[in-house]
Every structure is written in structure tokens, then in C-alpha cells.
Coordinates of C-alpha atoms in Angstrom, one line a residue:
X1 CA 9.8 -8.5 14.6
X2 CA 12.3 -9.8 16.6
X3 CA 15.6 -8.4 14.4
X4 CA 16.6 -7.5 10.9
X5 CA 19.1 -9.6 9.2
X6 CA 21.4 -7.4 7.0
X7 CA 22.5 -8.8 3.3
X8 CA 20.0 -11.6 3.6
X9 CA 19.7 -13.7 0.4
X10 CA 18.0 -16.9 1.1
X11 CA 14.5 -15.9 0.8
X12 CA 11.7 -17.2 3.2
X13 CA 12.7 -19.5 5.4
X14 CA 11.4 -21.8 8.9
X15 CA 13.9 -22.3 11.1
X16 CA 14.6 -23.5 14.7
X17 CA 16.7 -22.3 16.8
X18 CA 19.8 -24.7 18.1
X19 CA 21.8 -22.5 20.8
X20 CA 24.0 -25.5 21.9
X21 CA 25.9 -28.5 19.7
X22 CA 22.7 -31.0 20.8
X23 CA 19.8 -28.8 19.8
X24 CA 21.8 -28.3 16.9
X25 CA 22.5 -32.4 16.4
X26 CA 18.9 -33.2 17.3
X27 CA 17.4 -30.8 14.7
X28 CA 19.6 -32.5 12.2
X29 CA 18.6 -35.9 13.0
X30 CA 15.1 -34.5 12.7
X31 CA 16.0 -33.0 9.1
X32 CA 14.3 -29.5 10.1
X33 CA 16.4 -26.5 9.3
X34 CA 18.1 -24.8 11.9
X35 CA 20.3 -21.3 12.9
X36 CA 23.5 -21.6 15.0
X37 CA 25.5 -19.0 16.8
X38 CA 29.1 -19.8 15.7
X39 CA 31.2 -16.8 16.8
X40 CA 29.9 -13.6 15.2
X41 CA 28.2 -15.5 12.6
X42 CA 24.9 -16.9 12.3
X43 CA 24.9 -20.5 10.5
X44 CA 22.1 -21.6 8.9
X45 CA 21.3 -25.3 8.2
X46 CA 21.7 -27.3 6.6
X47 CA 23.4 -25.4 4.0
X48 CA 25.9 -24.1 6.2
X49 CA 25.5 -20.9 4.7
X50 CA 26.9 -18.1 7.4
X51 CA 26.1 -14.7 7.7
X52 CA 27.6 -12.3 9.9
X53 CA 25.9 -10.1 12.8
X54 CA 26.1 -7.0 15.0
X55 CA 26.1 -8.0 18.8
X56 CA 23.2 -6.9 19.5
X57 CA 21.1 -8.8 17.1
X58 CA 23.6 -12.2 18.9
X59 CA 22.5 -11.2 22.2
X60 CA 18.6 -10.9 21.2
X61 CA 19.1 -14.6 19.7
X62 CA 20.5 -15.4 22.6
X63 CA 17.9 -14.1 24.7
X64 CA 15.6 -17.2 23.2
X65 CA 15.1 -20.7 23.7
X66 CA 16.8 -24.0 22.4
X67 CA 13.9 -25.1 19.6
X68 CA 12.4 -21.6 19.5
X69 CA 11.1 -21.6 15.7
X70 CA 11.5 -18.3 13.6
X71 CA 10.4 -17.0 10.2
X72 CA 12.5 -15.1 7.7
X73 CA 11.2 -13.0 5.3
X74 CA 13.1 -12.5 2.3
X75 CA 13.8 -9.0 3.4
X76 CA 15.7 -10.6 6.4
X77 CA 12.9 -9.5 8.8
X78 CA 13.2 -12.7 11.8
X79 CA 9.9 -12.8 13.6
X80 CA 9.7 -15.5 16.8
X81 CA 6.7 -18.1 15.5
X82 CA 6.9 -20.1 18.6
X83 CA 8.2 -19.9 21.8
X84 CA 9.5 -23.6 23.4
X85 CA 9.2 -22.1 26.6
X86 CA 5.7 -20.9 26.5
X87 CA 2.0 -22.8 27.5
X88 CA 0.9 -21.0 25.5
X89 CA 1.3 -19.8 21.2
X90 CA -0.5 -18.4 19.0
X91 CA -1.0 -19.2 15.2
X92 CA -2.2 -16.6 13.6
X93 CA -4.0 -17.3 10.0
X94 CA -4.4 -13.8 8.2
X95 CA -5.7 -10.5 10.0
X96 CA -8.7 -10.0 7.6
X97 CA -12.0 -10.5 9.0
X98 CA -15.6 -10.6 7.8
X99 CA -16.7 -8.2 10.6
X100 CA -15.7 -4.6 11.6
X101 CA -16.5 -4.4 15.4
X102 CA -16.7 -1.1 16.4
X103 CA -14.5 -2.5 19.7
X104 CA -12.2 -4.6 18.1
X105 CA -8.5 -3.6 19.3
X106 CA -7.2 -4.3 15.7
X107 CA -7.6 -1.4 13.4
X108 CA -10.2 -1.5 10.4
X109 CA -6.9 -0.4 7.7
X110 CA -5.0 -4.0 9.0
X111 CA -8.2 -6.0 8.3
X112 CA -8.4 -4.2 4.7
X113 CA -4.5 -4.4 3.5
X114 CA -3.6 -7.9 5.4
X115 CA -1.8 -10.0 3.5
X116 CA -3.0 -13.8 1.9
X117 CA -1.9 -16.5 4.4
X118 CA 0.8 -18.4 3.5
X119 CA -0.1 -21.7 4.0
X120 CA 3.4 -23.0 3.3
X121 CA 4.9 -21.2 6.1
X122 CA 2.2 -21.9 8.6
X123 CA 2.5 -26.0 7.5
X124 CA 6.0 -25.4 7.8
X125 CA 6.1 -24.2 10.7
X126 CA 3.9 -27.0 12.5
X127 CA 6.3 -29.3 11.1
X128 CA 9.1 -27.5 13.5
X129 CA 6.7 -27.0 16.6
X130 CA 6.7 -30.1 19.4
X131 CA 4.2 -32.7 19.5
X132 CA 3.5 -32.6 22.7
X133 CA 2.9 -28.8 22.5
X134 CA 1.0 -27.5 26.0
X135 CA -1.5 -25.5 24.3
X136 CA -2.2 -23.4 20.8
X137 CA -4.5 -20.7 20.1
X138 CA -5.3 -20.7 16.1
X139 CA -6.6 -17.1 15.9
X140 CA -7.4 -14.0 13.5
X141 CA -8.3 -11.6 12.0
X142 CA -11.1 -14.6 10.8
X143 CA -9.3 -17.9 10.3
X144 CA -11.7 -18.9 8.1
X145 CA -10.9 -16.1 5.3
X146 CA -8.2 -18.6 4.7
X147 CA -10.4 -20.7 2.9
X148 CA -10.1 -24.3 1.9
X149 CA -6.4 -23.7 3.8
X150 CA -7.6 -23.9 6.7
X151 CA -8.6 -27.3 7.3
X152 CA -4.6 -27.9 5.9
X153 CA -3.8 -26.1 8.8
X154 CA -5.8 -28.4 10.7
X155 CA -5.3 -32.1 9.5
X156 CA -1.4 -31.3 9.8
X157 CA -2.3 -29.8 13.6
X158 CA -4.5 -33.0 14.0
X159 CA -1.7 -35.8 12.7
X160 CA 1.4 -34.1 14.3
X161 CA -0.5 -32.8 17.9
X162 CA -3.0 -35.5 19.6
X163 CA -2.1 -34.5 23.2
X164 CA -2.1 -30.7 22.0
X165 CA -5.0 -28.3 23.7
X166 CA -6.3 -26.0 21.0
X167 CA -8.5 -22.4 21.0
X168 CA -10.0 -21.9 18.0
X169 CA -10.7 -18.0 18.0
X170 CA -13.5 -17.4 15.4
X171 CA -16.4 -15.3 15.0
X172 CA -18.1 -18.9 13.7
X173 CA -20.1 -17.2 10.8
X174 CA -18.0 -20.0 8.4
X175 CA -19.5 -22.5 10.6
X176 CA -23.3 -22.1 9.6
X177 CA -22.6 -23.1 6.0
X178 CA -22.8 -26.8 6.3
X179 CA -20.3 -27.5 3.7
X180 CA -17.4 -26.1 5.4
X181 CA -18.6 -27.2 8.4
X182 CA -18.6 -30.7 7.1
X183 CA -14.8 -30.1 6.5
X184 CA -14.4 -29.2 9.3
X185 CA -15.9 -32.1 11.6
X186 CA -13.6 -34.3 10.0
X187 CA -10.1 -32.1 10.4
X188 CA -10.5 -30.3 13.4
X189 CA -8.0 -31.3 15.9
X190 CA -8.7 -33.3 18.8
X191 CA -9.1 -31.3 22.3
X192 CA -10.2 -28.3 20.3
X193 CA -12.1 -25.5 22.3
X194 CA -14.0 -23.4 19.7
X195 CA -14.4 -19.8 21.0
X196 CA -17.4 -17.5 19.4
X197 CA -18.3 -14.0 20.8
X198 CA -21.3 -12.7 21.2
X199 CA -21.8 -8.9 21.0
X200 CA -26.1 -8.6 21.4
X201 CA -29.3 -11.1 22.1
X202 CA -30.5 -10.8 18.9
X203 CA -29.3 -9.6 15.7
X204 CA -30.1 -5.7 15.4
X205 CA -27.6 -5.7 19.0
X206 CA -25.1 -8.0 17.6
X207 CA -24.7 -7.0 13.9
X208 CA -24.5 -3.3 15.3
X209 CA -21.8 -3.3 17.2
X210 CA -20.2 -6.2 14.2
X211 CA -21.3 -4.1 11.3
X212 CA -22.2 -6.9 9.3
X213 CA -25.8 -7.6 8.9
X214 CA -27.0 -11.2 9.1
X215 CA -23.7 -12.1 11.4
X216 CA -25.9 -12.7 14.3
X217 CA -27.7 -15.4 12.8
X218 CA -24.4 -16.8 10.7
X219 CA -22.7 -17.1 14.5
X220 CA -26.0 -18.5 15.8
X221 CA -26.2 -21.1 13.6
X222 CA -22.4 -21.4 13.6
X223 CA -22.8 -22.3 17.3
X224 CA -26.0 -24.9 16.7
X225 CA -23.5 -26.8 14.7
X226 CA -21.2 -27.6 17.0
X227 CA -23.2 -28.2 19.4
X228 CA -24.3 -30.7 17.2
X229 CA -21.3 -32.7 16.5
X230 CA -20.9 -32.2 20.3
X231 CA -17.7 -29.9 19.7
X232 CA -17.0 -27.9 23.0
X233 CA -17.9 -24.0 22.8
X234 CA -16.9 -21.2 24.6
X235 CA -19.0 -18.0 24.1
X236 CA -17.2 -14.5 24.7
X237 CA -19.0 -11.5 25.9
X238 CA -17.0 -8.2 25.4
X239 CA -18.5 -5.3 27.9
X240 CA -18.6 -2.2 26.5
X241 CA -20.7 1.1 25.9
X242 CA -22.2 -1.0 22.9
X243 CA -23.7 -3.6 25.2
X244 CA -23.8 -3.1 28.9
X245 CA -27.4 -2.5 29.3
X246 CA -28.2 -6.2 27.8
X247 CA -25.5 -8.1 29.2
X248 CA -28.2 -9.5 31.3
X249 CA -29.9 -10.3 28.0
X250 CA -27.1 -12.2 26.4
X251 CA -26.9 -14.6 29.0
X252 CA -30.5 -15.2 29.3
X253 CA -30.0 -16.1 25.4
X254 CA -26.6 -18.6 26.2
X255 CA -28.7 -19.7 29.0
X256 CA -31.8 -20.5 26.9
X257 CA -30.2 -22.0 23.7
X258 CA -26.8 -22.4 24.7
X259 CA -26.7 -24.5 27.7
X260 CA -24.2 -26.9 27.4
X261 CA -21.8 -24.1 26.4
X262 CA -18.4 -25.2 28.3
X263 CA -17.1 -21.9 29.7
X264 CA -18.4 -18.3 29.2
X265 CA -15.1 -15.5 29.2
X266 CA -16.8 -12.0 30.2
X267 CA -14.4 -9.5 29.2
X268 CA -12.5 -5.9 29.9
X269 CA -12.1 -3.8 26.5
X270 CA -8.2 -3.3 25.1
X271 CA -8.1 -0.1 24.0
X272 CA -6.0 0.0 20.7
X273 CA -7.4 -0.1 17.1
X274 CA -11.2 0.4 16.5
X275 CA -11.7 0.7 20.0
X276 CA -9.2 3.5 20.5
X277 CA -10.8 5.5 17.2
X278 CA -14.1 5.2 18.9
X279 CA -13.2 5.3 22.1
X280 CA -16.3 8.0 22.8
X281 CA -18.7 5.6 22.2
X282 CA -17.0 2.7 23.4
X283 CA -14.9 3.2 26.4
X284 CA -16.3 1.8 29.9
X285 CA -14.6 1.6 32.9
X286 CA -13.4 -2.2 34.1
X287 CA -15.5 -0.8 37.3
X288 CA -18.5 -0.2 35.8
X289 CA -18.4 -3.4 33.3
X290 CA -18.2 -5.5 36.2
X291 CA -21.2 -4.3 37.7
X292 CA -23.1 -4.2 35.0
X293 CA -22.1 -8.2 34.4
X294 CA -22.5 -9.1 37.9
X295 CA -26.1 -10.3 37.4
X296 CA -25.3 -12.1 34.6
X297 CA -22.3 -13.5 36.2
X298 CA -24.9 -15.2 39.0
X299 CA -27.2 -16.2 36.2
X300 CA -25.1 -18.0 34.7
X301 CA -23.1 -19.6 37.7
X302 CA -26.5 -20.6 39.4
X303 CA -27.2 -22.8 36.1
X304 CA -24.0 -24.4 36.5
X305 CA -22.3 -22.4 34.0
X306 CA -18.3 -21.8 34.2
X307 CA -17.9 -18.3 34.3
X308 CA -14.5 -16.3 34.0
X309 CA -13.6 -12.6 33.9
X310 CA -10.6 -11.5 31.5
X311 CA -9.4 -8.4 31.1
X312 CA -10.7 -7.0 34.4
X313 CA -7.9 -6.2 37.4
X314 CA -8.5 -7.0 40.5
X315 CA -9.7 -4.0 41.9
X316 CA -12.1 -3.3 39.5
X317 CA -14.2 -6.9 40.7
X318 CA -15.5 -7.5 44.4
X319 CA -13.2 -9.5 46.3
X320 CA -16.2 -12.9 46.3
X321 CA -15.1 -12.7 42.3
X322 CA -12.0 -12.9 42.2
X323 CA -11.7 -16.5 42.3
X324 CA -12.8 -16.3 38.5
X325 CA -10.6 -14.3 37.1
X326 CA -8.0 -15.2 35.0
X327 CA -4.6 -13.5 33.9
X328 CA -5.3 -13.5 30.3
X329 CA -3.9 -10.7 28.9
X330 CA -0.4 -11.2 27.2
X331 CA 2.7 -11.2 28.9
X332 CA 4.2 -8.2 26.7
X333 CA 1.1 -6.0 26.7
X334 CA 0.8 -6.0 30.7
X335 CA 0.9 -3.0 32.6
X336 CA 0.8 -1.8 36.3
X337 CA -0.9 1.6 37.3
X338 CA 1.3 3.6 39.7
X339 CA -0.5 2.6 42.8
X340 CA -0.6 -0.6 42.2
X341 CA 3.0 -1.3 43.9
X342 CA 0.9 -0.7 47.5
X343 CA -1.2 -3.7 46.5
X344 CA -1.5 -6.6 48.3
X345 CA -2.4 -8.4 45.4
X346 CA -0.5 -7.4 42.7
X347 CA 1.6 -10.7 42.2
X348 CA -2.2 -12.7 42.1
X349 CA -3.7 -9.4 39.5
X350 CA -3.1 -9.8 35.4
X351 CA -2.8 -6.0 35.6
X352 CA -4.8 -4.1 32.7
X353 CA -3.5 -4.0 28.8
X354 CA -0.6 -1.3 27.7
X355 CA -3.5 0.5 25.4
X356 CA -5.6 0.9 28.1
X357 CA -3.5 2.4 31.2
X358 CA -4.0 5.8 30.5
X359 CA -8.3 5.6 30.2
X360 CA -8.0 2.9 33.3
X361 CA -5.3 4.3 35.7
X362 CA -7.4 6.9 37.7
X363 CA -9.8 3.8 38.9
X364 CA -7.5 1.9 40.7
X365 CA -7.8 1.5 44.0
X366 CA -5.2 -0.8 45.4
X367 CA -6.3 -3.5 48.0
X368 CA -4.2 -3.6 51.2

């Protein structure tokens, strides 16, 4: 949440942000609500309806980007939807899921009590973003759990967004029933990157660490599909306790049955949520998961695989890797051990995730 709006009254609402008199003319023209800064009031369009508020919530509003696009719930609570001046937002369907990973970094209780998308804010929404957006991630939870909604989501991504990159984050179990995987051929958007994880080689490994037996052959097939319709895939391979020992294994699989798989993202744990309540079982350094994936790295690679780490700092990978890493942890959950500030390569290094400092701190040895 980015602020709380006191004596709010005009329920849910999409708006976008106009800090200046052309964001504000242009939205018009473009007949999407807006918010202006007028004085100590914030104005809402096009009603024209003011509200007054403190300083500090003006300077936070302030702090954002002409076009920035909010929702308001009808509590007053203003979260920022999407960011103009990023590569790179999220939409985020519903946080239930069909699994349980024993590793996820989102608590089992948030999966359980998550709310029903609202499909009228998320279309709503779209309606406010650019259409020549850089890049969106359409994530969970499991997007799917939306239902028939999803493929709105979709279409209206598809019409408005033709030059738009996409992620797809699923666990692809949706994808095996060929109905809804008929629907979704003919919404998906174009330039769509569908990425699937794969926890184990076969389905006692995977629907282990997933607790949901018969996901590993759901995702399997899920996979098969789109490789069918020629869809691009990305396969995700989260290194943990769980797993380690058959890393080796999983790529032999993707390797075997998988080949024309586009990229494969190895990657570091985030410890918050499941992982953090299991953290005995799950917890392995980014050292050690590294090592353990470095055969599978070379498998892969040597069968002209794209390969990239995520997750891992720098000095948890030898220096001939580092060329596929990627900073792909989010801006606001970055952090920096202590020694890191004698690194040579901090400005290059993604860092490691907030939740994780503490387990990951007393292994980093900064290069020099």
C-alpha cells in the first residue's frame, strides 16, 4: 500500500496519475480517470471531486511518475498498479494456488484466505497501462484459479499490447486439460514467454516438494502442449534441500523431453513464507546450490541450452559463471551483506533477497 486516503467515499476506483496540467489534459483526451495535486487537495477526475491530504501522503504522490496507475479500495487504501517508469510490472491474478511447495516464499494462510480476482479492476486497469508497455509479468499465486477470467485478462492484454513482452508465471497444471488450453491458444498474447517450474524428475520428487499428487504429470503434459502449439517455454528449477541431489536429474529430463525449451532459470531460495516455516528442511546455502547445479549448468549449455542463474550473488558462483547471471530479484526486496561494500563487484551483483540476509550473510566473501 502505497497511502491511506482519509474520508474516502468514492468506492473502488483505477486511476492515473497526472502530476502536471498535460498528463492531466492527455488523460482527459483519453477519457481514463485521473488524480491531480491541486494545492493540498487531491482532485479526482473527471468528477472533480477533491479531497484534502496530509503532506506526507502529497509528497509520496509526488514521489511517482506522470501516468503511474493506482487502485483505490473503498477503504481509501491507494496501492501503485503500475509503474510508467519501470521495464518491468507485474499483474498479479489472485494469490491462491493449486500447490503448496514446501519452498514457496508465500505463506500457505495467503494461498487459503486470498481474495476472488476482480476481473473488473485488472481489465480496468489494462485499459490505463501504455501500449507499448516494455515488458509484463502475469503472475500468482496460480493465474489459472481465475478461471474462465483469465483468458479476459488475456484477449484485452492481446488487443491493447502487440509490441508488449509477457511472462506468464504458472505452475502449467491448467495447461494439460485440453479445453482450457484450447482457450488459451487462441487468447494468449503475442510475444508471451510461458514459465513452468520443475521441482523433481519424476512425480514422487516433484509432487513432494508441491504437495499435490499428480502435479508432476499435470505440469508435464501442461509443457507438451505448448510445445505443441510451438508456444515458447521456460522451465524453472528452484535449488533447495528438497532437490539438490537430482538437479543433475532434472536436466537430464528437460534435456530428454524438453529440448527446445527456450531458457532454463536455475534459482537461489527467498526465504519468507513456507520456506522460512521450514526453513530446517529447506534452507541451502547459494554456495552450495551452485555447486550442486554446476553439472547441470554444463549439461545443459553443452546441448545449446540458455542457461541463467537468479537469485544467486556473485560470490556464491565461480567467476567463468557469472556471465549468466541475472539481477532478478526485485528492486525493493534487495539487500547488501556488510562486506559487500569492499566488493569489486557490487554495482554488477543483484545482491541476495531481504528474507534471506540473515541465513546468507556469513557466506559472503567479497571479490577484490
Amino acid at each position: 500500500m502505497l497511502l491511506k486516503l482519509d474520508n474516502y467515499n468514492l468506492g473502488i476506483k483505477v486511476v492515473s496519475l497526472a502530476l502536471d496540467e498535460t498528463a492531466l489534459r492527455q488523460l482527459t483526451f483519453d477519457n481514463l480517470p485521473s488524480i491531480h495535486i491541486e494545492n493540498d487537495y487531491l482532485v479526482f477526475y473527471p468528477e472533480k471531486v477533491k479531497l484534502k491530504i496530509s503532506k506526507e501522503n502529497i509528497e509520496k504522490i509526488k514521489n511517482c511518475d506522470n501516468y503511474d496507475v493506482f487502485t483505490i479500495s473503498d477503504a481509501g487504501q491507494v496501492y501503485l498498479y503500475y509503474n510508467n517508469e519501470s521495464s518491468d510490472n507485474v499483474i498479479l491474478v489472485t494469490n491462491k494456488c493449486n500447490s503448496n511447495c514446501i519452498m514457496c516464499p508465500t505463506p500457505e494462510s495467503v494461498r487459503k484466505r486470498a481474495n476472488e480476482t476482480n476481473i473488473d479492476v485488472i481489465l480496468q486497469a489494462i485499459k490505463h497501462m501504455p501500449d507499448d508497455a516494455e515488458h509484463i509479468t502475469i503472475t500468482g499465486g496460480e493465474p489459472f484459479l481465475a478461471g474462465e477470467d483469465i483468458f479476459k485478462i488475456f484477449s484485452a492484454l492481446k488487443y491493447k499490447m502487440y509490441r508488449t513482452r509477457f511472462l506468464l508465471l504458472t505452475n502449467g497444471r491448467a495447461l494439460s486439460y485440453k479445453p482450457f488450453f484450447e482457450k488459451f491458444k487462441e487468447t494468449v498474447p503475442n510475444n508471451t514467454l510461458v514459465g513452468i517450474p520443475l521441482h523433481g524428475y519424476d512425480a514422487e520428487t516433484h509432487d513432494y516438494i508441491t504437495q499435490s499428487k499428480g502435479g508432476f504429470w499435470q505440469t508435464f503434459y501442461g509443457i507438451k502442449n505448448l510445445f505443441s502449439y510451438n508456444q515458447s517455454v521456460e522451465i524453472r528449477m528452484v535449488v533447495s534441500k528438497l532437490n539438490y541431489k537430482y538437479i543433475d536429474k532434472i536436466s537430464d529430463l528437460i534435456i530428454e523431453e524438453f529440448p527446445s525449451v527456450e531458457t532454463v532459470k536455475i534459482m537461489g531460495l527467498e526465504m519468507t513464507g513456507n520456506a522460512y516455516k521450514n526453513r530446517e528442511n529447506v534452507w541451502l546455502s547459494y554456495p552450495e546450490a551452485f555447486q550442486y547445479s554446476k553439472n547441470a549448468i554444463n549439461k545443459l549449455i553443452n546441448r545449446g541450452i540458455d542457461v541463467q542463474l537468479y537469485n544467486f550473488p556473485l560470490c556464491a558462483v565461480d567467476k567463468e559463471y557469472h556471465k549468466i547471471c541475472a539481477r532478478s530479484i526485485t528492486d525493493y526486496k534487495v539487500r547488501y551483506g556488510s562486506v559487500c561494500n569492499e566488493c569489486v563487484l557490487k554495482d554488477a551483483c543483484g545482491g541476495v533477497f531481504a528474507g534471506t540476509l540473515k541465513l546468507s550473510e556469513t557466506d559472503m566473501k567479497p571479490w577484490r
